[in-house]
Amino acid sequence: MTEQAQPGIRGVREEMVHAAVALLDEHGPDALQTRKVSGAAGTSTMSVYTHFGGMRELIAAVAEEGLRQFDAALAVAPTTDPVADLLVVGAAYRRYAIERPHMYRLMFGSTSAHGIKAPARDVLTLTVLEIEQHHPSFAHVVRAVHRSMLAGRITVGSTADGAVPDQVVVSTAAQFWALIHGFVMLELAGFFGEEGAAVPPVLAAMTTNLLVALGDSPERVRLSQRSAFG
């Protein structure tokens, strides 16, 4: 294969991923079929096997593209208030899930396309650096939590010299991840009434309770909420 042919191969692969993402967003996981994806991409059904080896690998690539876009959606310019930044990341997280429910469910394994689920990964055994390198969307949460710990807003898990072990940073960030993920899954399922209605009494209240339990004060949390959302 010549170097000149390589961009074409990459172009077909990317076009198929983008076509599959669009079909998923518009029609749900049942639309991820070989003929539909290849037709939307303007290529043959054999291209699924040539470029991915089959639908399982294509669906994994769709989930990876969703995570890449998720990473971009969670990008927040840091401020001097790391807790406010954490709250903004949480709001961006929920917004992505609400706007793209089919992709969100596929990325996190709560739905499948023809019995094929996106691969899951264990993050609790990883260092902060490994999270940054391999799980950039989760890294936004880890980064904000770590900054909150270093600023003394989250004090649980800090050692006597003020250092915070990576395992504690990651597991604490995972608590916030579990909180927002559980909330949006219930909201998407329709258990919380109209869109957004449960944000103040449920999501905001849970976040405040968790922050206070981890060492912050209700007063400082309220100030961070005002800083984050006005």
CSV table of N, CA, C and O in Angstrom, one decimal, residues 15-78:
chain,number,residue,atom,x,y,z
A,15,GLU,N,-15.4,8.8,7.6
A,15,GLU,CA,-16.7,9.1,7.1
A,15,GLU,C,-17.7,8.1,7.6
A,15,GLU,O,-18.9,8.4,7.9
A,16,MET,N,-17.3,6.8,7.7
A,16,MET,CA,-18.2,5.8,8.3
A,16,MET,C,-18.5,6.0,9.7
A,16,MET,O,-19.7,5.9,10.2
A,17,VAL,N,-17.5,6.4,10.5
A,17,VAL,CA,-17.8,6.7,11.9
A,17,VAL,C,-18.7,7.9,12.0
A,17,VAL,O,-19.7,7.9,12.8
A,18,HIS,N,-18.5,9.0,11.3
A,18,HIS,CA,-19.3,10.1,11.4
A,18,HIS,C,-20.7,9.8,10.9
A,18,HIS,O,-21.7,10.3,11.5
A,19,ALA,N,-20.9,9.0,9.9
A,19,ALA,CA,-22.2,8.6,9.4
A,19,ALA,C,-22.9,7.8,10.5
A,19,ALA,O,-24.1,8.0,10.8
A,20,ALA,N,-22.2,6.9,11.2
A,20,ALA,CA,-22.8,6.1,12.3
A,20,ALA,C,-23.2,7.0,13.5
A,20,ALA,O,-24.2,6.8,14.1
A,21,VAL,N,-22.4,8.0,13.8
A,21,VAL,CA,-22.7,8.9,14.9
A,21,VAL,C,-24.0,9.6,14.6
A,21,VAL,O,-24.9,9.8,15.4
A,22,ALA,N,-24.1,10.1,13.3
A,22,ALA,CA,-25.3,10.9,13.0
A,22,ALA,C,-26.5,10.0,13.0
A,22,ALA,O,-27.6,10.4,13.5
A,23,LEU,N,-26.4,8.7,12.6
A,23,LEU,CA,-27.6,7.8,12.6
A,23,LEU,C,-27.9,7.5,14.1
A,23,LEU,O,-29.1,7.5,14.4
A,24,LEU,N,-27.0,7.3,14.9
A,24,LEU,CA,-27.2,7.0,16.3
A,24,LEU,C,-27.9,8.2,17.0
A,24,LEU,O,-29.0,8.0,17.7
A,25,ASP,N,-27.4,9.4,16.8
A,25,ASP,CA,-28.0,10.6,17.4
A,25,ASP,C,-29.5,10.8,16.9
A,25,ASP,O,-30.3,11.2,17.7
A,26,GLU,N,-29.7,10.5,15.7
A,26,GLU,CA,-31.1,10.8,15.1
A,26,GLU,C,-32.1,9.7,15.3
A,26,GLU,O,-33.2,10.0,15.6
A,27,HIS,N,-31.6,8.5,15.2
A,27,HIS,CA,-32.5,7.3,15.2
A,27,HIS,C,-32.3,6.3,16.3
A,27,HIS,O,-33.1,5.4,16.5
A,28,GLY,N,-31.2,6.4,17.1
A,28,GLY,CA,-31.0,5.5,18.2
A,28,GLY,C,-30.2,4.3,17.7
A,28,GLY,O,-29.8,4.2,16.5
A,29,PRO,N,-29.8,3.4,18.6
A,29,PRO,CA,-28.9,2.3,18.3
A,29,PRO,C,-29.4,1.3,17.3
A,29,PRO,O,-28.6,0.7,16.6
A,30,ASP,N,-30.7,1.2,17.1
A,30,ASP,CA,-31.2,0.3,16.1
A,30,ASP,C,-30.8,0.7,14.7
A,30,ASP,O,-30.9,-0.1,13.8
A,31,ALA,N,-30.5,1.9,14.5
A,31,ALA,CA,-30.1,2.4,13.2
A,31,ALA,C,-28.6,2.0,12.8
A,31,ALA,O,-28.2,2.2,11.7
A,32,LEU,N,-27.9,1.5,13.8
A,32,LEU,CA,-26.5,1.1,13.5
A,32,LEU,C,-26.5,-0.3,12.9
A,32,LEU,O,-26.2,-1.3,13.5
A,33,GLN,N,-26.8,-0.3,11.6
A,33,GLN,CA,-26.8,-1.5,10.8
A,33,GLN,C,-25.8,-1.3,9.6
A,33,GLN,O,-25.6,-0.2,9.2
A,34,THR,N,-25.3,-2.4,9.2
A,34,THR,CA,-24.2,-2.4,8.2
A,34,THR,C,-24.7,-1.6,6.9
A,34,THR,O,-24.0,-0.7,6.5
A,35,ARG,N,-25.9,-1.9,6.4
A,35,ARG,CA,-26.3,-1.3,5.2
A,35,ARG,C,-26.7,0.2,5.4
A,35,ARG,O,-26.4,1.0,4.6
A,36,LYS,N,-27.2,0.5,6.6
A,36,LYS,CA,-27.6,1.9,6.8
A,36,LYS,C,-26.3,2.8,7.0
A,36,LYS,O,-26.2,3.9,6.5
A,37,VAL,N,-25.3,2.3,7.7
A,37,VAL,CA,-24.1,3.0,7.9
A,37,VAL,C,-23.4,3.2,6.6
A,37,VAL,O,-22.9,4.3,6.2
A,38,SER,N,-23.2,2.1,5.9
A,38,SER,CA,-22.5,2.2,4.6
A,38,SER,C,-23.2,3.1,3.6
A,38,SER,O,-22.6,3.9,2.9
A,39,GLY,N,-24.5,3.0,3.6
A,39,GLY,CA,-25.3,3.9,2.7
A,39,GLY,C,-25.2,5.3,3.0
A,39,GLY,O,-25.0,6.2,2.1
A,40,ALA,N,-25.2,5.6,4.3
A,40,ALA,CA,-25.1,7.0,4.7
A,40,ALA,C,-23.7,7.6,4.5
A,40,ALA,O,-23.5,8.8,4.2
A,41,ALA,N,-22.7,6.6,4.5
A,41,ALA,CA,-21.3,7.1,4.2
A,41,ALA,C,-21.0,7.0,2.7
A,41,ALA,O,-19.9,7.5,2.4
A,42,GLY,N,-21.9,6.5,1.9
A,42,GLY,CA,-21.7,6.5,0.5
A,42,GLY,C,-20.6,5.5,0.1
A,42,GLY,O,-19.9,5.7,-0.9
A,43,THR,N,-20.6,4.3,0.8
A,43,THR,CA,-19.7,3.3,0.5
A,43,THR,C,-20.4,1.9,0.5
A,43,THR,O,-21.6,1.9,0.7
A,44,SER,N,-19.6,0.8,0.3
A,44,SER,CA,-20.2,-0.5,0.3
A,44,SER,C,-20.3,-1.1,1.7
A,44,SER,O,-19.6,-0.7,2.6
A,45,THR,N,-21.1,-2.1,1.8
A,45,THR,CA,-21.2,-2.8,3.1
A,45,THR,C,-19.9,-3.5,3.5
A,45,THR,O,-19.6,-3.7,4.6
A,46,MET,N,-19.2,-3.9,2.5
A,46,MET,CA,-17.9,-4.6,2.7
A,46,MET,C,-16.9,-3.6,3.5
A,46,MET,O,-16.0,-4.1,4.1
A,47,SER,N,-17.2,-2.3,3.3
A,47,SER,CA,-16.3,-1.3,4.0
A,47,SER,C,-16.3,-1.5,5.5
A,47,SER,O,-15.3,-1.2,6.1
A,48,VAL,N,-17.4,-1.9,6.0
A,48,VAL,CA,-17.5,-2.1,7.5
A,48,VAL,C,-16.5,-3.2,7.9
A,48,VAL,O,-15.8,-3.0,8.9
A,49,TYR,N,-16.3,-4.2,7.1
A,49,TYR,CA,-15.4,-5.3,7.5
A,49,TYR,C,-14.0,-4.9,7.0
A,49,TYR,O,-13.0,-5.3,7.7
A,50,THR,N,-13.8,-4.2,5.9
A,50,THR,CA,-12.5,-3.8,5.5
A,50,THR,C,-11.8,-2.9,6.5
A,50,THR,O,-10.6,-3.0,6.8
A,51,HIS,N,-12.6,-1.9,7.0
A,51,HIS,CA,-12.0,-0.9,7.8
A,51,HIS,C,-12.1,-1.1,9.3
A,51,HIS,O,-11.4,-0.5,10.1
A,52,PHE,N,-13.1,-2.0,9.7
A,52,PHE,CA,-13.3,-2.2,11.1
A,52,PHE,C,-13.2,-3.6,11.5
A,52,PHE,O,-13.1,-3.9,12.7
A,53,GLY,N,-13.4,-4.5,10.6
A,53,GLY,CA,-13.5,-6.0,10.9
A,53,GLY,C,-14.8,-6.4,11.3
A,53,GLY,O,-15.1,-7.6,11.5
A,54,GLY,N,-15.8,-5.5,11.4
A,54,GLY,CA,-17.2,-5.9,11.8
A,54,GLY,C,-17.9,-4.8,12.5
A,54,GLY,O,-17.3,-3.8,12.9
A,55,MET,N,-19.1,-5.0,12.9
A,55,MET,CA,-19.9,-4.0,13.5
A,55,MET,C,-19.5,-3.8,15.0
A,55,MET,O,-19.6,-2.7,15.5
A,56,ARG,N,-19.0,-4.8,15.6
A,56,ARG,CA,-18.5,-4.6,17.0
A,56,ARG,C,-17.4,-3.5,17.1
A,56,ARG,O,-17.4,-2.6,17.9
A,57,GLU,N,-16.5,-3.6,16.2
A,57,GLU,CA,-15.4,-2.6,16.1
A,57,GLU,C,-15.9,-1.3,15.7
A,57,GLU,O,-15.4,-0.2,16.2
A,58,LEU,N,-16.8,-1.2,14.8
A,58,LEU,CA,-17.4,0.1,14.4
A,58,LEU,C,-18.1,0.7,15.5
A,58,LEU,O,-18.0,1.9,15.8
A,59,ILE,N,-18.9,0.0,16.3
A,59,ILE,CA,-19.6,0.5,17.4
A,59,ILE,C,-18.6,1.0,18.5
A,59,ILE,O,-18.9,2.1,19.1
A,60,ALA,N,-17.6,0.3,18.7
A,60,ALA,CA,-16.5,0.8,19.6
A,60,ALA,C,-15.9,2.1,19.1
A,60,ALA,O,-15.7,3.0,19.9
A,61,ALA,N,-15.7,2.2,17.8
A,61,ALA,CA,-15.2,3.5,17.3
A,61,ALA,C,-16.2,4.6,17.4
A,61,ALA,O,-15.8,5.7,17.6
A,62,VAL,N,-17.5,4.3,17.3
A,62,VAL,CA,-18.5,5.3,17.5
A,62,VAL,C,-18.5,5.8,18.9
A,62,VAL,O,-18.6,7.0,19.2
A,63,ALA,N,-18.4,4.9,19.9
A,63,ALA,CA,-18.3,5.3,21.3
A,63,ALA,C,-17.1,6.1,21.5
A,63,ALA,O,-17.1,7.1,22.3
A,64,GLU,N,-15.9,5.7,20.9
A,64,GLU,CA,-14.7,6.5,21.1
A,64,GLU,C,-14.9,7.9,20.5
A,64,GLU,O,-14.4,8.9,21.1
A,65,GLU,N,-15.6,8.0,19.4
A,65,GLU,CA,-15.8,9.4,18.8
A,65,GLU,C,-16.7,10.2,19.8
A,65,GLU,O,-16.5,11.4,20.0
A,66,GLY,N,-17.7,9.5,20.3
A,66,GLY,CA,-18.6,10.2,21.3
A,66,GLY,C,-17.8,10.7,22.5
A,66,GLY,O,-18.0,11.8,23.0
A,67,LEU,N,-16.9,9.9,23.0
A,67,LEU,CA,-16.1,10.3,24.1
A,67,LEU,C,-15.2,11.4,23.8
A,67,LEU,O,-14.9,12.3,24.6
A,68,ARG,N,-14.7,11.4,22.5
A,68,ARG,CA,-13.8,12.6,22.1
A,68,ARG,C,-14.7,13.9,22.1
A,68,ARG,O,-14.2,14.9,22.6
A,69,GLN,N,-15.9,13.8,21.6
A,69,GLN,CA,-16.8,15.0,21.6
A,69,GLN,C,-17.2,15.3,23.0
A,69,GLN,O,-17.4,16.5,23.3
A,70,PHE,N,-17.4,14.3,23.8
A,70,PHE,CA,-17.7,14.6,25.2
A,70,PHE,C,-16.6,15.3,25.9
A,70,PHE,O,-16.8,16.3,26.7
A,71,ASP,N,-15.4,14.9,25.6
A,71,ASP,CA,-14.2,15.6,26.2
A,71,ASP,C,-14.2,17.1,25.8
A,71,ASP,O,-14.0,18.0,26.6
A,72,ALA,N,-14.5,17.4,24.5
A,72,ALA,CA,-14.6,18.8,24.1
A,72,ALA,C,-15.7,19.5,24.8
A,72,ALA,O,-15.5,20.7,25.1
A,73,ALA,N,-16.8,18.8,25.0
A,73,ALA,CA,-18.0,19.5,25.6
A,73,ALA,C,-17.7,19.9,27.1
A,73,ALA,O,-18.3,20.8,27.6
A,74,LEU,N,-16.8,19.1,27.7
A,74,LEU,CA,-16.5,19.3,29.1
A,74,LEU,C,-15.4,20.3,29.4
A,74,LEU,O,-15.0,20.6,30.5
A,75,ALA,N,-14.7,20.8,28.3
A,75,ALA,CA,-13.6,21.7,28.5
A,75,ALA,C,-14.1,23.0,29.1
A,75,ALA,O,-14.9,23.7,28.5
A,76,VAL,N,-13.5,23.3,30.2
A,76,VAL,CA,-13.9,24.6,30.9
A,76,VAL,C,-12.6,25.3,31.3
A,76,VAL,O,-11.7,24.7,31.8
A,77,ALA,N,-12.6,26.6,31.0
A,77,ALA,CA,-11.4,27.4,31.3
A,77,ALA,C,-11.4,27.5,32.8
A,77,ALA,O,-12.3,27.9,33.5
A,78,PRO,N,-10.2,27.2,33.4
A,78,PRO,CA,-10.1,27.2,34.9
A,78,PRO,C,-10.2,28.6,35.4
A,78,PRO,O,-9.7,29.6,34.8
